PDB file of C-alpha atoms in Angstrom:
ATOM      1  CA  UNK S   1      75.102  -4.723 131.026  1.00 46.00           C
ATOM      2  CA  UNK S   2      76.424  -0.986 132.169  1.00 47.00           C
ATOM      3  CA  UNK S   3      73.779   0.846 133.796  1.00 45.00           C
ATOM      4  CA  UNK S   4      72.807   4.060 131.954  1.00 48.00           C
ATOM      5  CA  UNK S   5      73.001   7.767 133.476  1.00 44.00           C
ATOM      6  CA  UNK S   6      69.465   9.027 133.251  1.00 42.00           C
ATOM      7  CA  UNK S   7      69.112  12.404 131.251  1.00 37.00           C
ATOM      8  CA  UNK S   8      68.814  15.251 132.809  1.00 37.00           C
ATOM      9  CA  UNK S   9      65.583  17.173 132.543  1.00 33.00           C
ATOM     10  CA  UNK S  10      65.402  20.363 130.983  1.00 33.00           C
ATOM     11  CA  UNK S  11      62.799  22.134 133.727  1.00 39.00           C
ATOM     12  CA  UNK S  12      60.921  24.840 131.370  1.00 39.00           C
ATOM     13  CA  UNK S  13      59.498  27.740 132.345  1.00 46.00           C
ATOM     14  CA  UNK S  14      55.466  27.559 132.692  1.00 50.00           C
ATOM     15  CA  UNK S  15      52.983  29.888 130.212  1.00 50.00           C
ATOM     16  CA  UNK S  16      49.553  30.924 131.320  1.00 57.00           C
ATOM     17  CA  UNK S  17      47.360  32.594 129.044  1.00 69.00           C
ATOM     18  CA  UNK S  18      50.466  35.461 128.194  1.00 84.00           C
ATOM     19  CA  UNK S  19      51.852  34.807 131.833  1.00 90.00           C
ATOM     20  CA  UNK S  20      55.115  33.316 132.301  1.00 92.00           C
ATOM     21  CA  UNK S  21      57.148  32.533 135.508  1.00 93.00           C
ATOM     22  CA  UNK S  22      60.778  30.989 134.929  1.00 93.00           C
ATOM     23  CA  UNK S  23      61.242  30.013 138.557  1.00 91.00           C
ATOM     24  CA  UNK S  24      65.325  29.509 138.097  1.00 91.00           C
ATOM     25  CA  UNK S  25      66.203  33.066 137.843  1.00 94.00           C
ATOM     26  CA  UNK S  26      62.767  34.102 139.069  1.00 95.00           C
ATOM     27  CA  UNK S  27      61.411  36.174 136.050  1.00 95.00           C
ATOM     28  CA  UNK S  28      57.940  37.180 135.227  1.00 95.00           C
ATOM     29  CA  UNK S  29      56.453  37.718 131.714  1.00 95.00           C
ATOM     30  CA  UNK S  30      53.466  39.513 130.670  1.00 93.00           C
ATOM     31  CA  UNK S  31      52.999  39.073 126.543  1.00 90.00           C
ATOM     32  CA  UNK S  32      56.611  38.077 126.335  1.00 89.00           C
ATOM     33  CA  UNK S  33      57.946  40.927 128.126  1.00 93.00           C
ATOM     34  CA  UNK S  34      59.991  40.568 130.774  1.00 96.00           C
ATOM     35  CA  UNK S  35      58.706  42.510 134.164  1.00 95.00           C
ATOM     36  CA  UNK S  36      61.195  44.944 135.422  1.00 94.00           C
ATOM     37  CA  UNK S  37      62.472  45.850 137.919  1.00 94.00           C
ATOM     38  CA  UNK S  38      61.577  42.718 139.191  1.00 95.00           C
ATOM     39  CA  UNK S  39      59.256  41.198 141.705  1.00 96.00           C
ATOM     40  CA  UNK S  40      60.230  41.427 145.304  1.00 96.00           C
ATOM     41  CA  UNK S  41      61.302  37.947 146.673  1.00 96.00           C
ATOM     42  CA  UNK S  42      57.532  38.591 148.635  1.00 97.00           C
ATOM     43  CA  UNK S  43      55.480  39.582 145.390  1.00 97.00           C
ATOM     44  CA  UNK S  44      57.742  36.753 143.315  1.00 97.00           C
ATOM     45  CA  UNK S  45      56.805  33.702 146.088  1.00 97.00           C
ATOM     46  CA  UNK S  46      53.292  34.382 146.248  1.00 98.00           C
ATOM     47  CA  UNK S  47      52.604  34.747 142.533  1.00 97.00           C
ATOM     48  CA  UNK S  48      54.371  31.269 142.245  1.00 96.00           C
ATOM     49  CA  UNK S  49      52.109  30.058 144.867  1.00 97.00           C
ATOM     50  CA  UNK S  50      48.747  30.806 143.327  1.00 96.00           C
ATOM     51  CA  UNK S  51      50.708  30.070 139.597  1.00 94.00           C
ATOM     52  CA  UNK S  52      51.547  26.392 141.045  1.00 93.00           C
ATOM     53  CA  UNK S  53      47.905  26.442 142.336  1.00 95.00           C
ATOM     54  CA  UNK S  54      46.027  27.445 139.106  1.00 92.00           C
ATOM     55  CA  UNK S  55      42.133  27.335 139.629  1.00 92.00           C
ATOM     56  CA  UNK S  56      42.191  26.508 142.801  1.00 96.00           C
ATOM     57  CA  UNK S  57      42.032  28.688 145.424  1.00 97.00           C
ATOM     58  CA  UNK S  58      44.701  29.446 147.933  1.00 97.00           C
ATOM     59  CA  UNK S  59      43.866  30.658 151.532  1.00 97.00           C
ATOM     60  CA  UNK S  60      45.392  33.340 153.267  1.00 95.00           C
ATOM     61  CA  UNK S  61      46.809  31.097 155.673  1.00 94.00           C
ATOM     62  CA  UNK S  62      49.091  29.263 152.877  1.00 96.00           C
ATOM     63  CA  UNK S  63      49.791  31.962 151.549  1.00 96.00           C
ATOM     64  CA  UNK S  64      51.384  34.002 154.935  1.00 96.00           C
ATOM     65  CA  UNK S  65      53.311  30.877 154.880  1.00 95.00           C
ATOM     66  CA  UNK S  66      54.874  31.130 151.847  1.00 96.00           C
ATOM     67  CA  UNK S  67      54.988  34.669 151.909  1.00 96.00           C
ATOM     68  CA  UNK S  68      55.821  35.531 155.258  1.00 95.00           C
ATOM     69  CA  UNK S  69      58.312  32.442 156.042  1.00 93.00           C
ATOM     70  CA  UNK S  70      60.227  35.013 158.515  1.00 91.00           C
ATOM     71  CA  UNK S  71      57.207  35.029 160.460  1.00 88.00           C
ATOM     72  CA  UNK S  72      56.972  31.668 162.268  1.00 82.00           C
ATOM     73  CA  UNK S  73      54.064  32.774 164.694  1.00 84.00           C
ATOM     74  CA  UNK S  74      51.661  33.509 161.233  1.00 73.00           C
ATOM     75  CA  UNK S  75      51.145  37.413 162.649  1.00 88.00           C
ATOM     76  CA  UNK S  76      50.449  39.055 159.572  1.00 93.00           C
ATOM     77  CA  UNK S  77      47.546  40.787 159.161  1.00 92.00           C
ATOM     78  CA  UNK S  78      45.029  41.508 156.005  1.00 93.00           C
ATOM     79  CA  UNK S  79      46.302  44.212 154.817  1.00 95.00           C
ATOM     80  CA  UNK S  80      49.962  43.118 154.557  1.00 96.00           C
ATOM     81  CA  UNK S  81      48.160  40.484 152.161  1.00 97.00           C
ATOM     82  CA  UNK S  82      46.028  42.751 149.836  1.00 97.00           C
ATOM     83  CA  UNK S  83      49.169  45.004 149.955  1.00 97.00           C
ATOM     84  CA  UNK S  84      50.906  42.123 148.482  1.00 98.00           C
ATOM     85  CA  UNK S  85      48.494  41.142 146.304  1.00 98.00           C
ATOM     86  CA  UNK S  86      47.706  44.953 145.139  1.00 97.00           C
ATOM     87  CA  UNK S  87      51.737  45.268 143.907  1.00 97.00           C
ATOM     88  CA  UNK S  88      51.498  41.893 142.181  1.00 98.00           C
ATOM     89  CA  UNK S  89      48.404  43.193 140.405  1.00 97.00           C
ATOM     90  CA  UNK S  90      49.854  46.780 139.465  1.00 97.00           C
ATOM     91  CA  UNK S  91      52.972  44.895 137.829  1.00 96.00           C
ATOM     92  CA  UNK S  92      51.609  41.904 136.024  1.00 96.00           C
ATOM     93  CA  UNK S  93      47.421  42.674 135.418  1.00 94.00           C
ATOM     94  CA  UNK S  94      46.459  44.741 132.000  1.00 91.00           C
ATOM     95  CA  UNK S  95      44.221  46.139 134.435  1.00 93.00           C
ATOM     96  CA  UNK S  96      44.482  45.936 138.043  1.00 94.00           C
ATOM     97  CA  UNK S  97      41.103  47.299 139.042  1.00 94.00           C
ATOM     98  CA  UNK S  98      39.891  44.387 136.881  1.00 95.00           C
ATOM     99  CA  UNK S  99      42.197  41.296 137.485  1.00 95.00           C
ATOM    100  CA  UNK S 100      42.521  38.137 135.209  1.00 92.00           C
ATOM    101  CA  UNK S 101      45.090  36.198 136.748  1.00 94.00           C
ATOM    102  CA  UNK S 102      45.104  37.137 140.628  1.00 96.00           C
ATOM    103  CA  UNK S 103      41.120  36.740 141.416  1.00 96.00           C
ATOM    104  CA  UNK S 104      39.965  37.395 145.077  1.00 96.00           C
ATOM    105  CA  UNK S 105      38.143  34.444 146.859  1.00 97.00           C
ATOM    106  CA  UNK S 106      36.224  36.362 148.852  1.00 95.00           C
ATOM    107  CA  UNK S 107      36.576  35.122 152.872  1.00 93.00           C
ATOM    108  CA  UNK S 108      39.182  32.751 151.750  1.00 96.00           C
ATOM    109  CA  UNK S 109      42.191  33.738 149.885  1.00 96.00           C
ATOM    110  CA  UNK S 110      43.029  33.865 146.162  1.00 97.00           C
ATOM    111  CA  UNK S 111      43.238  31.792 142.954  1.00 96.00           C
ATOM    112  CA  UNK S 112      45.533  32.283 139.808  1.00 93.00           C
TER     113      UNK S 112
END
């Protein structure tokens, strides 16, 4: 009996709640609509970090490491984060001052 070739799998790009990350050519979509220009490799990693994550929360720590790769030593401060997290907001959130996908874990991190 001739062994069979498995089939590939067809890896499709994940849908939250109008949110939708295709991680092969790294695209975000709010409603369908494709964000432009797009993320920043930074912005792009992070979001996928928290996406992959949903509900729970992700610390800070994680996500410097993700983030930050460049930086083996973990030096980045708390402000290069909210910066971060402030651009994803302003590019993906109907409203940034009142986020529904990135939420703030207050002493901890973030969750998607």
């Amino acid at each position: 009996m001739a062994s069979e070739t498995p089939t590939p799998t067809l890896k499709l790009p994940s849908t939250v709640s109008g949110l939708r990350l295709d991680s092969g050519p790294r695209d975000v979509y709010v409603a369908d609509a494709l964000v432009t220009p797009p993320l920043s490799s930074k912005e792009f990693d992070v979001l996928e970090l928290l996406y992959q994550n949903q509900g729970d929360a992700v610390s800070r720590d994680d996500i410097v490491r993700v983030g930050w790769p460049e930086r083996t030593d973990g030096d980045v401060g708390n402000q290069e984060i909210e910066q971060c997290i402030r651009r994803i907001r302003r590019r993906i959130e109907p409203d940034p001052a009142k986020p529904r996908y990135v939420i703030t874990v207050r002493g901890y991190g973030f969750k998607f």
